[in-house]
Amino acid sequence: MSIRSMLAAALLLPSLALAQQAASPGPTLQAVRSRGALSCGISTGDPAWSQPDSRGTWQGMDTDLCRAVAAATLGSAEKVVWQHLTGQNRFPALASGQVEMLTRTTTWTLTRDSMLGLNFTAPNFYDGQGFLVHAEAGITSSRQLDGATICFVSASTHELNLQDWSRSQNIRFTPVIFADKDEARRAYESNRCDSYTGDASQLAAVRAAFPEPAKHVLLPERISKEPYAPSVRQGDDQWFDIVRYTIYGLVEAEELGITRANADKMLAESPSPAVQRLLGKTGDLGFTLGLERAWMLNAIKAVGNYGEIYERHLGKDSPVGLPRGLNDLWTRGGLMMAPPMR
């Protein structure tokens, strides 16, 4: 063996050792496999994010992320147990082990990350808090909400954001607080409040679901930054990596042009090394996570790439019609970028 070959082999040994160590399933992956299903925390009903369709099947951005992880870990997107959580019980449900991942339109903040015993995995949506108002009121800017009655949901980031915004803008408002989004939506719809505040994407979805969407206006200002990210319990790095890199894998798939419809063809015919690695034709990406080689192939075939998921629930193929904006790929001016999948 040449000196160059010996050096190459020596450099390869640590990565091989790490891969073999990671191949053993950790406690969370073992629990999911023993149950034969992923327990996933979603909302009690949130248009475009997690809501049952006419057949009772839960649909939305959040539910598709759960399905992707189920497909990556168990080989089937149908092996999910849905846990419908409120803003108040979502974090205790994750901490207690009731769910293995939480995808309930939850904003990643420092205090949640550091104090609740959870880890946020990867941003799957960038949002900001906005205001929905009745069109007949003639309001065109949040500055006109001085003295208004504003509905919002408790146990969210919205209350503190409102307080910060009102102080900085010298605006007074009367808060009307509800335990869940449905209550807040109904109160706003029945004119119990002048405005309903929440994350703009959720307000856009709520507006689209009203019988007469044109009677409601989503104001242009955003008063906060709200990066959403699925979270997992602290203490199981393997499971953290599985959820995180499944999300990144969906983003990478969009960048590489891999779709739900062409994934098998790309696996068989694409000469791209990046495509071959992501779909498991070459390399051991899945093995390093304790999964099969086809982990991302299964996930993509189950729900599509990130762009497909977005367009289906929030974009041009949905009633919401929300432009990609910050949630577009980095190659098109957005913030969605996956670390190198290699």
XYZ file of C-alpha atoms in Angstrom:
342
model
C 0.000 0.000 0.000
C 1.363 3.439 -0.938
C 1.867 6.188 1.634
C -0.962 8.148 0.007
C -3.316 5.165 0.302
C -2.307 4.628 3.931
C -3.008 8.278 4.731
C -6.384 8.125 2.995
C -7.316 5.000 4.935
C -6.223 6.574 8.213
C -8.357 9.650 7.532
C -11.321 7.437 6.690
C -11.184 5.342 9.876
C -12.648 7.956 12.256
C -15.644 8.601 9.984
C -16.277 4.865 9.607
C -16.099 4.418 13.366
C -18.574 7.248 13.876
C -20.932 5.780 11.279
C -20.871 2.364 12.926
C -21.467 3.885 16.356
C -24.434 5.914 15.071
C -25.972 2.850 13.404
C -27.246 1.592 16.790
C -30.753 2.972 17.446
C -31.033 5.398 20.338
C -33.874 5.408 22.887
C -36.306 7.520 20.852
C -35.798 5.640 17.608
C -36.156 2.368 19.535
C -39.422 3.584 21.080
C -40.817 4.628 17.702
C -39.885 1.288 16.146
C -41.274 -0.707 19.080
C -44.599 1.114 18.837
C -44.577 0.899 15.064
C -45.671 4.527 14.802
C -44.404 8.062 15.356
C -46.271 10.090 17.999
C -46.429 13.610 16.605
C -47.740 16.751 18.303
C -49.836 19.034 16.098
C -52.548 21.639 16.705
C -56.216 21.070 17.447
C -56.969 22.519 14.010
C -55.064 25.172 12.088
C -55.792 25.914 8.397
C -52.856 25.125 6.081
C -50.817 23.706 8.959
C -52.763 20.868 10.574
C -56.445 20.425 9.919
C -58.636 17.486 8.865
C -59.970 17.443 5.305
C -63.481 16.364 4.264
C -62.514 12.702 4.775
C -61.081 13.323 8.240
C -57.457 13.004 7.111
C -55.173 15.545 8.723
C -53.489 17.829 6.191
C -51.035 20.729 6.336
C -47.389 21.764 6.475
C -46.950 20.457 10.022
C -48.592 17.109 9.342
C -46.481 16.545 6.228
C -43.299 16.998 8.261
C -44.518 14.308 10.649
C -45.268 12.028 7.703
C -41.805 12.657 6.262
C -40.116 11.615 9.525
C -42.374 8.554 9.796
C -41.445 7.547 6.244
C -37.744 8.106 6.945
C -37.749 6.072 10.158
C -40.459 3.460 9.578
C -40.754 3.323 5.798
C -44.377 4.515 5.775
C -45.941 7.967 6.058
C -49.115 6.395 7.439
C -47.468 5.215 10.659
C -48.251 8.341 12.670
C -50.256 8.807 15.862
C -51.643 12.349 15.874
C -51.623 14.143 19.224
C -53.754 17.296 19.064
C -52.187 19.829 21.422
C -53.045 23.331 22.609
C -50.601 26.157 23.189
C -50.688 25.358 26.906
C -50.017 21.607 26.806
C -47.720 21.290 23.773
C -44.430 21.627 25.670
C -45.409 19.372 28.617
C -46.545 16.741 26.081
C -43.092 16.733 24.507
C -41.245 16.805 27.833
C -43.283 13.901 29.241
C -42.730 11.650 26.238
C -46.313 11.794 24.973
C -44.890 12.835 21.599
C -41.517 12.296 19.928
C -41.671 15.496 17.908
C -43.659 18.714 18.115
C -44.597 20.458 14.855
C -47.291 22.801 16.105
C -46.397 26.115 14.375
C -44.013 26.782 17.226
C -41.635 29.747 17.198
C -38.001 29.064 18.057
C -36.964 31.385 20.920
C -33.987 31.452 23.259
C -35.951 30.847 26.469
C -37.948 27.969 25.004
C -34.754 26.396 23.725
C -32.842 26.838 26.978
C -35.479 26.328 29.694
C -38.067 23.775 28.512
C -35.895 20.688 28.049
C -36.338 20.663 24.288
C -34.237 21.292 21.200
C -35.440 23.017 18.054
C -34.271 21.086 15.011
C -34.326 23.093 11.771
C -36.355 26.122 10.636
C -39.141 25.000 8.327
C -40.868 28.377 7.975
C -39.978 32.037 8.536
C -42.896 34.211 9.597
C -43.765 37.393 11.474
C -46.689 38.555 13.583
C -49.331 40.592 11.798
C -52.904 41.879 12.143
C -56.158 40.832 10.492
C -58.881 43.506 10.406
C -62.404 43.911 9.054
C -62.311 45.616 5.646
C -65.316 47.780 6.487
C -63.261 49.492 9.222
C -61.070 51.096 6.565
C -57.867 50.339 8.484
C -54.782 50.172 6.243
C -51.946 50.273 8.799
C -51.295 48.877 12.255
C -50.682 52.470 13.410
C -54.457 52.951 13.145
C -55.104 50.325 15.830
C -54.615 52.780 18.689
C -57.431 52.082 21.153
C -58.489 48.906 19.356
C -59.648 45.628 20.887
C -57.247 42.881 19.757
C -57.859 39.131 20.007
C -54.994 36.661 20.371
C -54.166 33.221 21.749
C -52.587 32.668 25.172
C -49.328 30.764 25.785
C -47.857 32.133 22.574
C -45.234 34.719 21.653
C -47.974 37.099 20.530
C -48.722 38.742 23.882
C -45.146 39.829 24.576
C -44.751 40.953 20.951
C -47.888 43.089 21.303
C -46.616 44.647 24.506
C -43.244 45.475 22.936
C -44.912 46.872 19.811
C -47.459 49.003 21.697
C -44.758 50.538 23.911
C -42.440 51.308 21.012
C -45.267 52.817 18.928
C -47.077 54.485 21.862
C -50.272 52.605 20.985
C -52.955 51.558 23.475
C -55.019 48.419 22.953
C -57.450 46.220 24.863
C -56.386 42.542 24.858
C -58.932 39.742 24.490
C -57.190 36.448 25.213
C -58.355 32.956 24.244
C -57.090 29.449 24.969
C -57.052 28.272 21.372
C -57.105 29.604 17.843
C -60.641 28.522 17.014
C -62.043 30.579 19.903
C -60.012 33.613 18.877
C -61.036 33.255 15.241
C -64.730 32.989 16.108
C -64.527 36.010 18.398
C -62.919 38.100 15.668
C -65.387 36.870 13.044
C -68.325 37.855 15.279
C -66.857 41.367 15.778
C -65.949 40.891 19.432
C -62.599 42.453 18.587
C -61.364 44.963 16.026
C -58.361 42.876 15.060
C -57.048 39.343 15.335
C -53.284 39.116 15.702
C -51.062 36.128 15.088
C -48.411 34.894 12.707
C -49.118 36.276 9.251
C -49.185 32.897 7.500
C -51.805 31.628 9.930
C -53.867 34.790 9.538
C -53.703 34.420 5.746
C -54.932 30.828 6.063
C -57.736 31.895 8.435
C -58.756 34.666 6.021
C -58.847 32.226 3.097
C -61.160 29.926 5.067
C -63.746 32.635 5.786
C -66.954 32.547 3.678
C -66.093 35.997 2.281
C -62.315 36.529 2.479
C -62.554 39.940 0.780
C -64.257 41.305 3.895
C -60.987 40.914 5.826
C -57.609 42.570 5.327
C -54.185 41.352 6.410
C -52.255 44.520 7.230
C -48.789 44.831 5.632
C -46.694 45.391 8.774
C -44.931 42.618 10.704
C -44.066 43.344 14.335
C -41.867 40.331 15.113
C -39.764 37.534 13.672
C -41.250 34.046 14.049
C -39.025 31.225 12.803
C -40.909 27.927 13.082
C -39.004 24.743 13.802
C -40.088 21.261 14.918
C -38.721 20.393 18.348
C -37.651 17.223 20.161
C -36.677 16.404 23.744
C -33.149 17.110 24.867
C -30.865 14.161 25.554
C -31.125 12.085 22.365
C -28.758 13.519 19.768
C -29.507 10.792 17.242
C -33.236 11.577 17.190
C -32.465 15.290 17.038
C -30.330 14.647 13.939
C -32.970 12.404 12.344
C -35.696 15.048 12.541
C -33.355 17.900 11.657
C -31.829 16.240 8.605
C -35.146 14.923 7.337
C -36.288 18.559 7.112
C -33.011 19.622 5.530
C -33.262 16.669 3.156
C -36.611 17.950 1.867
C -35.010 21.348 1.218
C -32.021 19.712 -0.495
C -34.386 17.667 -2.655
C -36.029 20.821 -3.973
C -32.657 22.347 -4.785
C -31.624 19.185 -6.639
C -34.893 18.966 -8.559
C -36.045 15.741 -6.883
C -39.834 15.565 -6.618
C -42.421 13.140 -5.352
C -43.125 12.067 -8.933
C -39.562 11.710 -10.237
C -37.703 10.403 -7.178
C -37.471 6.805 -8.432
C -36.336 7.945 -11.876
C -33.727 10.267 -10.342
C -32.470 7.370 -8.223
C -32.050 5.166 -11.287
C -30.806 7.677 -13.841
C -29.316 10.828 -12.291
C -25.539 11.109 -12.683
C -25.369 13.730 -9.907
C -23.302 12.549 -6.908
C -25.432 14.745 -4.634
C -28.646 13.119 -5.883
C -27.165 9.631 -5.528
C -26.086 10.352 -1.925
C -29.395 11.885 -0.858
C -31.479 9.058 -2.312
C -29.213 6.343 -0.916
C -27.763 4.958 -4.120
C -24.264 5.722 -2.848
C -22.814 6.584 0.545
C -24.147 5.812 4.002
C -26.116 8.917 5.024
C -29.002 6.900 6.394
C -26.691 4.486 8.180
C -25.031 7.311 10.119
C -28.466 8.156 11.556
C -29.374 4.564 12.366
C -31.727 4.449 9.350
C -31.913 2.627 6.028
C -30.152 3.894 2.918
C -33.514 4.860 1.387
C -34.598 7.066 4.310
C -34.839 10.277 2.246
C -36.159 8.486 -0.825
C -39.032 7.239 1.347
C -39.641 10.701 2.806
C -39.661 12.466 -0.563
C -41.941 9.852 -2.146
C -44.318 10.270 0.782
C -44.736 14.070 0.818
C -42.598 15.608 -1.929
C -39.793 18.110 -1.529
C -40.039 21.258 0.605
C -41.333 23.374 -2.278
C -44.063 20.867 -3.100
C -45.215 20.827 0.522
C -45.240 24.633 0.671
C -47.163 25.089 -2.573
C -49.710 22.425 -1.635
C -50.659 24.028 1.674
C -49.653 27.696 1.534
C -48.593 28.620 -2.001
C -50.162 29.016 -5.406
C -51.737 25.543 -5.343
C -53.603 26.349 -2.125
C -56.485 28.661 -1.149
C -54.009 30.755 0.871
C -51.868 31.834 -2.100
C -48.954 33.042 0.045
C -45.775 33.939 -1.935
C -42.633 32.045 -0.921
C -40.686 35.152 0.115
C -38.182 34.294 2.849
C -39.229 30.661 2.554
C -37.850 30.309 -0.942
C -34.551 28.565 -1.634
C -31.351 30.501 -0.999
C -30.626 30.278 -4.733
C -33.749 32.391 -5.349
C -33.218 34.960 -2.608
C -34.868 33.106 0.276
C -33.499 31.678 3.520
C -34.084 27.966 2.933
C -30.714 26.221 2.766
C -29.594 22.767 3.828
C -26.113 22.010 5.186
C -24.061 19.858 2.807
C -25.677 16.416 2.753
C -22.508 14.369 2.618
